[in-house]
CSV table of C-alpha atoms in Angstrom, one decimal:
chain,number,residue,atom,x,y,z
A,16,MET,CA,13.5,11.6,-13.5
A,17,THR,CA,10.2,13.4,-13.3
A,18,LEU,CA,6.9,12.5,-14.9
A,19,ARG,CA,7.2,15.2,-17.5
A,20,GLU,CA,10.9,14.3,-18.3
A,21,ALA,CA,9.9,10.6,-18.9
A,22,LEU,CA,7.1,11.6,-21.2
A,23,ASP,CA,9.1,14.2,-23.2
A,24,ARG,CA,12.2,12.0,-23.5
A,25,ALA,CA,10.1,9.0,-24.7
A,26,ASP,CA,8.4,11.3,-27.2
A,27,SER,CA,11.7,12.6,-28.5
A,28,LEU,CA,13.1,9.1,-29.0
A,29,HIS,CA,10.0,7.4,-30.4
A,30,PRO,CA,7.1,9.8,-31.3
A,31,GLY,CA,3.8,8.0,-31.3
A,32,SER,CA,0.1,8.4,-31.1
A,33,VAL,CA,-0.6,6.9,-27.7
A,34,PRO,CA,-2.5,9.5,-25.6
A,35,GLU,CA,-0.6,11.0,-22.7
A,36,ALA,CA,-3.2,9.7,-20.2
A,37,GLU,CA,-2.4,6.2,-21.3
A,38,ARG,CA,1.3,6.7,-21.0
A,39,ILE,CA,0.9,8.1,-17.5
A,40,ALA,CA,-1.1,5.0,-16.6
A,41,TRP,CA,1.8,2.9,-17.8
A,42,LEU,CA,4.2,4.8,-15.6
A,43,ASP,CA,1.8,4.4,-12.7
A,44,SER,CA,1.6,0.7,-13.3
A,45,ILE,CA,5.4,0.2,-13.3
A,46,ASP,CA,5.9,2.2,-10.1
A,47,ARG,CA,3.1,0.2,-8.4
A,48,THR,CA,5.1,-2.9,-9.4
A,49,VAL,CA,8.3,-1.4,-8.1
A,50,CYS,CA,6.6,-0.9,-4.7
A,51,ALA,CA,5.0,-4.3,-4.7
A,52,GLU,CA,8.1,-6.3,-5.8
A,53,ILE,CA,11.1,-4.3,-4.7
A,54,THR,CA,10.8,-1.4,-2.3
A,55,GLY,CA,7.6,-2.1,-0.4
A,56,GLY,CA,5.8,0.9,1.1
A,57,GLU,CA,3.0,3.1,0.0
A,58,PHE,CA,2.5,4.7,-3.4
A,59,GLY,CA,-0.1,7.3,-4.2
A,60,GLY,CA,0.0,6.8,-7.9
A,61,TYR,CA,0.0,9.1,-11.0
A,62,THR,CA,-2.9,10.5,-12.9
A,63,VAL,CA,-3.2,13.2,-15.6
A,64,ASP,CA,-3.7,15.6,-12.7
A,65,SER,CA,-0.3,14.7,-11.1
A,66,PRO,CA,2.2,17.6,-11.1
A,67,ALA,CA,4.6,17.4,-14.0
A,68,ASP,CA,7.5,17.7,-11.7
A,69,THR,CA,6.5,14.6,-9.7
A,70,GLU,CA,9.6,12.4,-9.2
A,71,LEU,CA,9.3,8.8,-10.4
A,72,LEU,CA,10.4,6.2,-7.9
A,73,VAL,CA,13.4,4.6,-9.6
A,74,PRO,CA,16.5,6.8,-9.2
A,75,PRO,CA,19.4,7.2,-11.7
A,76,PRO,CA,21.1,5.4,-13.2
A,77,TYR,CA,18.2,2.9,-13.3
A,78,ASP,CA,15.6,5.5,-14.3
A,79,GLU,CA,16.1,4.8,-18.0
A,80,LEU,CA,13.8,1.8,-17.4
A,81,TYR,CA,10.8,4.3,-17.7
A,82,LEU,CA,11.8,5.1,-21.2
A,83,HIS,CA,11.9,1.4,-22.1
A,84,VAL,CA,8.5,0.8,-20.4
A,85,LEU,CA,7.0,3.5,-22.6
A,86,GLU,CA,8.7,2.3,-25.7
A,87,ALA,CA,7.8,-1.4,-25.1
A,88,ARG,CA,4.2,-0.6,-24.5
A,89,SER,CA,3.9,1.8,-27.4
A,90,ALA,CA,5.5,-0.8,-29.7
A,91,TYR,CA,3.2,-3.5,-28.4
A,92,VAL,CA,0.1,-1.3,-29.1
A,93,GLY,CA,1.5,-0.6,-32.6
A,94,GLY,CA,2.2,-4.2,-33.4
A,95,GLU,CA,6.0,-3.6,-33.7
A,96,ILE,CA,7.1,-6.9,-32.2
A,97,ASP,CA,10.8,-6.6,-32.8
A,98,ARG,CA,10.9,-3.1,-31.2
A,99,TYR,CA,8.8,-4.5,-28.3
A,100,ASN,CA,11.2,-7.4,-27.8
A,101,ASN,CA,14.2,-5.1,-27.8
A,102,ALA,CA,12.7,-2.6,-25.4
A,103,THR,CA,11.6,-5.4,-23.1
A,104,ALA,CA,15.1,-6.9,-23.0
A,105,LEU,CA,16.6,-3.5,-22.0
A,106,LEU,CA,13.8,-2.9,-19.5
A,107,GLN,CA,14.5,-6.4,-17.9
A,108,ASN,CA,18.2,-5.7,-17.6
A,109,LEU,CA,17.6,-2.3,-15.8
A,110,TRP,CA,14.9,-3.8,-13.6
A,111,GLU,CA,17.1,-6.6,-12.4
A,112,ALA,CA,20.1,-4.2,-11.8
A,113,TYR,CA,17.9,-1.9,-9.8
A,114,ALA,CA,16.4,-4.7,-7.8
A,115,ARG,CA,19.8,-6.0,-6.9
A,116,SER,CA,21.1,-2.6,-6.0
A,117,TYR,CA,18.1,-1.8,-3.9
A,118,ILE,CA,18.2,-5.1,-2.0
A,119,ARG,CA,22.0,-4.7,-1.4
A,120,SER,CA,21.7,-1.3,0.0
A,121,HIS,CA,18.5,-1.9,2.1
A,122,ARG,CA,19.4,-5.2,3.8
A,123,PRO,CA,18.2,-5.3,7.4
A,124,THR,CA,20.9,-5.4,10.1
A,125,ARG,CA,21.1,-8.4,12.3
A,126,ARG,CA,19.3,-6.5,15.0
A,127,GLU,CA,16.3,-5.8,12.7
A,128,LEU,CA,15.7,-9.5,11.9
A,129,ASN,CA,12.7,-11.1,13.5
A,130,TYR,CA,12.9,-14.8,14.4
A,131,LEU,CA,10.2,-17.3,14.7
A,132,GLY,CA,9.2,-16.3,18.2
A,133,GLY,CA,8.7,-12.8,17.1
A,134,ASP,CA,11.5,-11.5,19.3
A,135,ARG,CA,14.0,-9.1,18.0
A,136,ILE,CA,17.6,-9.6,18.8
């Protein structure tokens, strides 16, 4: 999913009055968390100047989590607690599924493991 697709799909599902710059900052925040907690590596971030066709980090079928992030944060800002709780539950389910999938498919091989002495086997 691209930056523009996430913003447009979220708008079509739940139109709101949150400025685009704020919603881009929310997407930036979730992908920084993806890097910190799941994938590791570097992340340059998103700003209002980022190209609209910038690919977000989480691939399908887990990329729907971006829509739930935008919905949850918009609902929170709007004081819609039930909607916030529902979106957060959906987000949590996709987050956990993505984390499990990523860890399963990126396990180090035995040869890549470092032991206490720092030697690779």
